[in-house]
PDB file of C-alpha atoms in Angstrom:
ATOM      1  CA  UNK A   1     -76.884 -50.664   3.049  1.00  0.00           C
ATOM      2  CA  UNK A   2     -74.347 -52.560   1.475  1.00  0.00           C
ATOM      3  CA  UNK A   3     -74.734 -55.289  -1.667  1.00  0.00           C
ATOM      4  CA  UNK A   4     -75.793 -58.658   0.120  1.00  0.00           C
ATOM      5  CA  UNK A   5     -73.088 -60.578  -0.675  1.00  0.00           C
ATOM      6  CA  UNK A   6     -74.185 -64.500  -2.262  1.00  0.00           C
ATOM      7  CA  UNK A   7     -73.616 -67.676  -0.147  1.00  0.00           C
ATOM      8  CA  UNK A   8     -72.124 -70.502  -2.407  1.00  0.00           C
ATOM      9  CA  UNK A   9     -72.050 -74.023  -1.884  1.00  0.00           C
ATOM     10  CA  UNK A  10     -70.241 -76.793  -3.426  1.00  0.00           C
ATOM     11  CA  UNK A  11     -69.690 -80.763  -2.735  1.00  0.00           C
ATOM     12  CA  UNK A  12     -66.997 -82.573  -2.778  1.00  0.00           C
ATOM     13  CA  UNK A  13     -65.599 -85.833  -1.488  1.00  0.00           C
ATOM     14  CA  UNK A  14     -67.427 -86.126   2.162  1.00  0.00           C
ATOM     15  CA  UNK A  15     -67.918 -82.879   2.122  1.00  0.00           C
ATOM     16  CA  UNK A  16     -69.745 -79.622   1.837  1.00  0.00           C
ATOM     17  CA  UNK A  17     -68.125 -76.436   1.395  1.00  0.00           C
ATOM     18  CA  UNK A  18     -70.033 -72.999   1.835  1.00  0.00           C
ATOM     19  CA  UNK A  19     -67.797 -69.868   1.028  1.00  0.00           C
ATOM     20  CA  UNK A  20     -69.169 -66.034   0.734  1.00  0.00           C
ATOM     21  CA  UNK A  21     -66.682 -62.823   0.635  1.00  0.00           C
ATOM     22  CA  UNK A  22     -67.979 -60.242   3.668  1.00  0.00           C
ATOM     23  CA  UNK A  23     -67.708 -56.451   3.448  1.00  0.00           C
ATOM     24  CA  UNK A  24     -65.717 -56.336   7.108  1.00  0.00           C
ATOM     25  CA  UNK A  25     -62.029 -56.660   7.725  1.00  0.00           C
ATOM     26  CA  UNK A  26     -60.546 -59.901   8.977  1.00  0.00           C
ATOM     27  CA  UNK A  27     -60.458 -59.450  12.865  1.00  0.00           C
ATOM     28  CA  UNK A  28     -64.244 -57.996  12.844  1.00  0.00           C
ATOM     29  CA  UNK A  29     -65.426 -61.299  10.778  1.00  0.00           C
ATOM     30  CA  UNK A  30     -63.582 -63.818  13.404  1.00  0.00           C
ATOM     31  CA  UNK A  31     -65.017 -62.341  16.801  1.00  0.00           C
ATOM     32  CA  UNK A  32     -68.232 -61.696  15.449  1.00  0.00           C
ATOM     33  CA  UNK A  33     -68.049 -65.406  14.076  1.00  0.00           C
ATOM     34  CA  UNK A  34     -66.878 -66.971  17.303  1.00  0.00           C
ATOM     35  CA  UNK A  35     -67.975 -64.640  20.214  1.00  0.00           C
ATOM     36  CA  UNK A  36     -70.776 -66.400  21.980  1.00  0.00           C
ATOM     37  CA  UNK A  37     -72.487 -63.032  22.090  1.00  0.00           C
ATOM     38  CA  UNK A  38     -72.680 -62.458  18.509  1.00  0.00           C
ATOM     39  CA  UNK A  39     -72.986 -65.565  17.475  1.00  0.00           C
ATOM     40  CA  UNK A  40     -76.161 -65.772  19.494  1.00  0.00           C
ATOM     41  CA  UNK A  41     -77.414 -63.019  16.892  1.00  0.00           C
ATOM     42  CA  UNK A  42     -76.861 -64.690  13.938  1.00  0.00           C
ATOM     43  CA  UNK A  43     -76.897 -68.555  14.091  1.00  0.00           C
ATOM     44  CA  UNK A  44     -79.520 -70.376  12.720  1.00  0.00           C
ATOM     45  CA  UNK A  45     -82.047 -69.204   9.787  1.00  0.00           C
ATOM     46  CA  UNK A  46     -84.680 -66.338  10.707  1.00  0.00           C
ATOM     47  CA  UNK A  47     -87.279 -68.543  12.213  1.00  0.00           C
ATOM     48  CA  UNK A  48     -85.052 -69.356  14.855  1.00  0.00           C
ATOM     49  CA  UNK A  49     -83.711 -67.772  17.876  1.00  0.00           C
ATOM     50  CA  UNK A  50     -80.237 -68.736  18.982  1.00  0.00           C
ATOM     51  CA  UNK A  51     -78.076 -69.494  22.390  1.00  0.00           C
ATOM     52  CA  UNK A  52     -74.397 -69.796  22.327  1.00  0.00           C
ATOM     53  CA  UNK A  53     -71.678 -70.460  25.105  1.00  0.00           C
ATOM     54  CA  UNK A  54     -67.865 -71.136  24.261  1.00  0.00           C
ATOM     55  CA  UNK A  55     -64.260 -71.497  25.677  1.00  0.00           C
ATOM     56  CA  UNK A  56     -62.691 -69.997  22.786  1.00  0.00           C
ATOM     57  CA  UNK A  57     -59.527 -72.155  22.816  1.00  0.00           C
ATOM     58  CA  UNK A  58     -57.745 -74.910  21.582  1.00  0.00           C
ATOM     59  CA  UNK A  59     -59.717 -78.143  23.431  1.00  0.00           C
ATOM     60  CA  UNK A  60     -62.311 -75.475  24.624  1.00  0.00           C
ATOM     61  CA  UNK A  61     -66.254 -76.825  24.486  1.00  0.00           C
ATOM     62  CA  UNK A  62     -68.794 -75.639  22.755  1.00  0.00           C
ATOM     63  CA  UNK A  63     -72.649 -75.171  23.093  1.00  0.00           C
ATOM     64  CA  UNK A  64     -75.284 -73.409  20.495  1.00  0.00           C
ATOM     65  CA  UNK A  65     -79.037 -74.458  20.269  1.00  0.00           C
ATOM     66  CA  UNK A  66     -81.595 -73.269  17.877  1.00  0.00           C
ATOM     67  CA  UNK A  67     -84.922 -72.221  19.638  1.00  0.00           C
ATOM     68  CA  UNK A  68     -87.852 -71.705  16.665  1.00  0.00           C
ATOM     69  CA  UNK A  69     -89.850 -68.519  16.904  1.00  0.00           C
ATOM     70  CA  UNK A  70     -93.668 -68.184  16.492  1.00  0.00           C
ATOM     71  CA  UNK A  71     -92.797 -68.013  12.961  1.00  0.00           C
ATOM     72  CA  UNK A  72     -91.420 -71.797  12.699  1.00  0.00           C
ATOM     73  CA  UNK A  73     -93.679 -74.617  12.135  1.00  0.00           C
ATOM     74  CA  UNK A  74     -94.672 -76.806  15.032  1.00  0.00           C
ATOM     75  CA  UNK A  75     -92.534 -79.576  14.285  1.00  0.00           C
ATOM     76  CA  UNK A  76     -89.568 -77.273  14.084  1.00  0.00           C
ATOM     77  CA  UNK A  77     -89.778 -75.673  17.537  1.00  0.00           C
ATOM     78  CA  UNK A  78     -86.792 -77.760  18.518  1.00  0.00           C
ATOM     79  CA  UNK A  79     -84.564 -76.707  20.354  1.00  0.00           C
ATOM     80  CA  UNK A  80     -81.769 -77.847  18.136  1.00  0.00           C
ATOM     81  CA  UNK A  81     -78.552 -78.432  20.072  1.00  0.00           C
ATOM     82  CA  UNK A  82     -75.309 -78.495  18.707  1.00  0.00           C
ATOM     83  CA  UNK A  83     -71.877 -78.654  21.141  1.00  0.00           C
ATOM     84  CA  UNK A  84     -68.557 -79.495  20.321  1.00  0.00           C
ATOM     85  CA  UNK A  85     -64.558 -79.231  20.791  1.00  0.00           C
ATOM     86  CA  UNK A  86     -61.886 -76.571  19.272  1.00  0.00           C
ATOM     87  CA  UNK A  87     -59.659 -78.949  18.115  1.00  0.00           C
ATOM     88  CA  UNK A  88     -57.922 -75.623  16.370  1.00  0.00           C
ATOM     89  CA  UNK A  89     -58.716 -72.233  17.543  1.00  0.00           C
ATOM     90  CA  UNK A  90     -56.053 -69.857  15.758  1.00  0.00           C
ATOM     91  CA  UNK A  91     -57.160 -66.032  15.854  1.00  0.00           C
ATOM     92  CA  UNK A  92     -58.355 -64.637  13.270  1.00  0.00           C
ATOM     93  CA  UNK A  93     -57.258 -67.184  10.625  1.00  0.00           C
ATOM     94  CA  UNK A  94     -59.286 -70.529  10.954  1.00  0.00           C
ATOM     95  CA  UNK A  95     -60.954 -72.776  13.479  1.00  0.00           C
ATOM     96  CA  UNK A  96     -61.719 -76.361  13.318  1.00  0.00           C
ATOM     97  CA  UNK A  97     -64.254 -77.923  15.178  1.00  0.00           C
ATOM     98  CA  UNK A  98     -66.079 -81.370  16.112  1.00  0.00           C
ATOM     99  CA  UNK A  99     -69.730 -81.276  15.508  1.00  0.00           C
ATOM    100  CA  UNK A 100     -72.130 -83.015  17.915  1.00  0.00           C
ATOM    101  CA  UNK A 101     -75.820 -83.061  17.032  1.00  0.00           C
ATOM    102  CA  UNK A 102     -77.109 -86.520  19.281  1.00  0.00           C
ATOM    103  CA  UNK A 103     -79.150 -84.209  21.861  1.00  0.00           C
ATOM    104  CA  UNK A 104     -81.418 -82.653  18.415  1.00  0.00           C
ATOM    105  CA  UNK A 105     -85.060 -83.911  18.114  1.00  0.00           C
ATOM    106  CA  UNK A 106     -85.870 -87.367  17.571  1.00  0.00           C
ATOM    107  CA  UNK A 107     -88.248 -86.165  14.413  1.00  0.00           C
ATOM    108  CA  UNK A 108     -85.230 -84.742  12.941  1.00  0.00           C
ATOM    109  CA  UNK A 109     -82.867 -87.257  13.327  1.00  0.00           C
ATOM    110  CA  UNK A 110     -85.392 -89.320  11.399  1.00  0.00           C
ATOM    111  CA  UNK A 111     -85.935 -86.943   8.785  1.00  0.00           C
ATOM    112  CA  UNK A 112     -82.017 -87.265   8.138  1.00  0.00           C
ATOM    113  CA  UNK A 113     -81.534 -91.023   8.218  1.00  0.00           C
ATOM    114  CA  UNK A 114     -84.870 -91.273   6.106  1.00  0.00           C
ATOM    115  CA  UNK A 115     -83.056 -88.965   3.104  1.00  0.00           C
ATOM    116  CA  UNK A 116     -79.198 -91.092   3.705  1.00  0.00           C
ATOM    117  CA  UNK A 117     -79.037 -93.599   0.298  1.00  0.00           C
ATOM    118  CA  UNK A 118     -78.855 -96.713   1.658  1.00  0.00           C
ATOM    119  CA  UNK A 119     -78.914 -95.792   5.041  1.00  0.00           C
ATOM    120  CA  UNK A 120     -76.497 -98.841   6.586  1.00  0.00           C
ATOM    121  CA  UNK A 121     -75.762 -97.267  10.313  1.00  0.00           C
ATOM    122  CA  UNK A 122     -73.275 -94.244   9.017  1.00  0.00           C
ATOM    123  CA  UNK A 123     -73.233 -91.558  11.906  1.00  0.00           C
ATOM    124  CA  UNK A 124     -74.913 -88.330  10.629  1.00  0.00           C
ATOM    125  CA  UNK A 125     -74.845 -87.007  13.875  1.00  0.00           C
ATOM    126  CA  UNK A 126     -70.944 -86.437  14.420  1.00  0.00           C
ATOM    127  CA  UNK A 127     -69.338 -84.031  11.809  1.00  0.00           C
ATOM    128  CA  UNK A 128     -66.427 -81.756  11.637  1.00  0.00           C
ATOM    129  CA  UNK A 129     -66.074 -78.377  10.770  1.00  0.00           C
ATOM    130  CA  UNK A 130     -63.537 -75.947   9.780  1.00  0.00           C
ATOM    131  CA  UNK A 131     -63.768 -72.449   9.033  1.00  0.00           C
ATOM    132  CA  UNK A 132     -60.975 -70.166   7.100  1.00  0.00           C
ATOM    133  CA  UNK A 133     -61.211 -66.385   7.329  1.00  0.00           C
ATOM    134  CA  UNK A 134     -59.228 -65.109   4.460  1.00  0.00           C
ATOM    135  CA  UNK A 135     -58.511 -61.407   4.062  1.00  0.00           C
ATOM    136  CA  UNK A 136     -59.522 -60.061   0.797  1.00  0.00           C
ATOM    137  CA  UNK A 137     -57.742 -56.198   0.753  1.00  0.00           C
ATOM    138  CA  UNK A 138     -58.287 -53.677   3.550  1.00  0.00           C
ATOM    139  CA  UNK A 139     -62.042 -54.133   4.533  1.00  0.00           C
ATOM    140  CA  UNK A 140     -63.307 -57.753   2.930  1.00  0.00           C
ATOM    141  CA  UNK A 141     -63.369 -61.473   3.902  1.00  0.00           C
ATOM    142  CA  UNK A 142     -63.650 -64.268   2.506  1.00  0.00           C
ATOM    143  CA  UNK A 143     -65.036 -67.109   4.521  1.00  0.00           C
ATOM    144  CA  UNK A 144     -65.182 -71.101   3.919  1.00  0.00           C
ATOM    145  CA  UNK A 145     -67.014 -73.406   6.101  1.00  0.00           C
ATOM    146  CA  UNK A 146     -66.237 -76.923   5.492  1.00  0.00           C
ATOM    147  CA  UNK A 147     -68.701 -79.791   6.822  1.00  0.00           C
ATOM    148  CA  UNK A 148     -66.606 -83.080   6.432  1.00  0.00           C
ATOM    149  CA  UNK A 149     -68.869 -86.277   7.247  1.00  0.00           C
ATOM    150  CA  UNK A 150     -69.009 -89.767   7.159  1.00  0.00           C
ATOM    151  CA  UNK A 151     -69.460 -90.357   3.913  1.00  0.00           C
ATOM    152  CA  UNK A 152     -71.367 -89.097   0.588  1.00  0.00           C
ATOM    153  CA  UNK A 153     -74.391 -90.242   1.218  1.00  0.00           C
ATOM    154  CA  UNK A 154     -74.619 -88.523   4.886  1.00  0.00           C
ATOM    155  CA  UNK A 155     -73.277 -85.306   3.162  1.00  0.00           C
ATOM    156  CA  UNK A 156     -75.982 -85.411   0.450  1.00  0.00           C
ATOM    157  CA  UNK A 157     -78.623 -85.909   3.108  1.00  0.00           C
ATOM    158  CA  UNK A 158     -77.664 -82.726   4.590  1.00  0.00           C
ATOM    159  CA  UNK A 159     -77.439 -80.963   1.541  1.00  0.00           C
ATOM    160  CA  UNK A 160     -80.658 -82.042   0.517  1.00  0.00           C
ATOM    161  CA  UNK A 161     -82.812 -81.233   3.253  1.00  0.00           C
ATOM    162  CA  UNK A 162     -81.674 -77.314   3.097  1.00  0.00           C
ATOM    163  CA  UNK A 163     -77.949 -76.976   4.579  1.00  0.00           C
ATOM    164  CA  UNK A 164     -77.172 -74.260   1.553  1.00  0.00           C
ATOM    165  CA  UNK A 165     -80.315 -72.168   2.607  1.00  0.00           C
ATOM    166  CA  UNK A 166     -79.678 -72.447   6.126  1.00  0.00           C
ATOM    167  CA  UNK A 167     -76.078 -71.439   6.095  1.00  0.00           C
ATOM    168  CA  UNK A 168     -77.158 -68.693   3.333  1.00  0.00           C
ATOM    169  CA  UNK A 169     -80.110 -67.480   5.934  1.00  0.00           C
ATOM    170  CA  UNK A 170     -77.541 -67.526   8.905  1.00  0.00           C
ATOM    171  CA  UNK A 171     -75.047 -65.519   6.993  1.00  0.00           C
ATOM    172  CA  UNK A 172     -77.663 -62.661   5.978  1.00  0.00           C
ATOM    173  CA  UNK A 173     -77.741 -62.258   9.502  1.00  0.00           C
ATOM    174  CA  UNK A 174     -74.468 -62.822  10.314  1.00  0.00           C
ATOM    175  CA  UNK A 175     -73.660 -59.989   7.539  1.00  0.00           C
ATOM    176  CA  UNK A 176     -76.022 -57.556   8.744  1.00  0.00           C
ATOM    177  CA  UNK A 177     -74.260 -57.986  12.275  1.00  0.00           C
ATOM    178  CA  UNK A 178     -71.335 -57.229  10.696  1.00  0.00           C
ATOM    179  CA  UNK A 179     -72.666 -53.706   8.789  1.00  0.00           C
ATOM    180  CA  UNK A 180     -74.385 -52.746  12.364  1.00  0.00           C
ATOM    181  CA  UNK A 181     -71.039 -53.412  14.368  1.00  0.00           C
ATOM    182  CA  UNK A 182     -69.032 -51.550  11.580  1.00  0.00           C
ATOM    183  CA  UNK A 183     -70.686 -48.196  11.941  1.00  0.00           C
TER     184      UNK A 183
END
């Protein structure tokens, strides 16, 4: 088995930004990324199962949910939906996409607004996302995931109640997809 690559995560205005090099060549990274099929393998930290349906276009739609396993806690059964539009869908280089969380549990919306500084009606529950998949020689990746939200104090909300860990979970998984796939 190959060296588990690190997950890093840094803020800036707005935004988070997640980056981590993977030990697969470009085109491998962006289907297993996007396919609904994979993607229903890897989304989502280890307590949680995953669906996933897309129209993998520009303006396409978008539909993953988070189901937790006997392993999550009861409050974190869920399921935690997520859908969304491709506003950019350009293979295998970068995708951008809206992020809708409204139909997630009440509890967690809560648990969001309750950690927002100052909460004064920002929307935490609309986001956007882009993704670059950089090549990095022959066989390596490098992908950055960009959250962009409402302002600083929604980002910081996210980033304190575990976005870094989640995203670092989901891309263990997503990497050992990629080292199954590649044999």
């Amino acid at each position: 088995m190959a060296e588990k690559n690190e997950t890093t995560a840094k803020v800036a205005p707005k935004e988070v930004i997640i980056t981590r090099i993977l030990n697969a060549p470009r085109e491998l990274v962006f289907e297993a990324y996007t396919n609904p099929e994979h993607v229903a393998k890897w989304f989502g930290p280890r307590i949680f199962t995953a669906t996933a349906e897309a129209d993998l276009r520009k303006g396409g739609e978008y539909r993953y949910a988070m189901i937790g396993t006997d392993q999550a806690p009861p409050e974190a059964k869920g399921p935690y939906p997520m859908k969304g539009v491709y506003l950019e869908f350009i293979r295998p280089e970068k995708v951008v996409q809206t992020t809708d969380l409204t139909d997630h549990p009440e509890d967690w919306k809560e648990l969001i607004k309750s950690n927002i500084a100052n909460y004064n009606g920002q929307d935490f529950l609309h986001t956007m996302m882009s993704v670059i998949f950089e090549e990095i020689g022959d066989d390596k990746t490098k992908i950055t995931i960009t959250s962009t939200f409402d302002s600083d104090e929604v980002r910081d909300a996210y980033f304190k109640t575990g976005m870094k860990e989640g995203w670092s979970e989901s891309l263990d998984k997503f990497e050992e997809l990629l080292e199954k796939n590649s044999k």
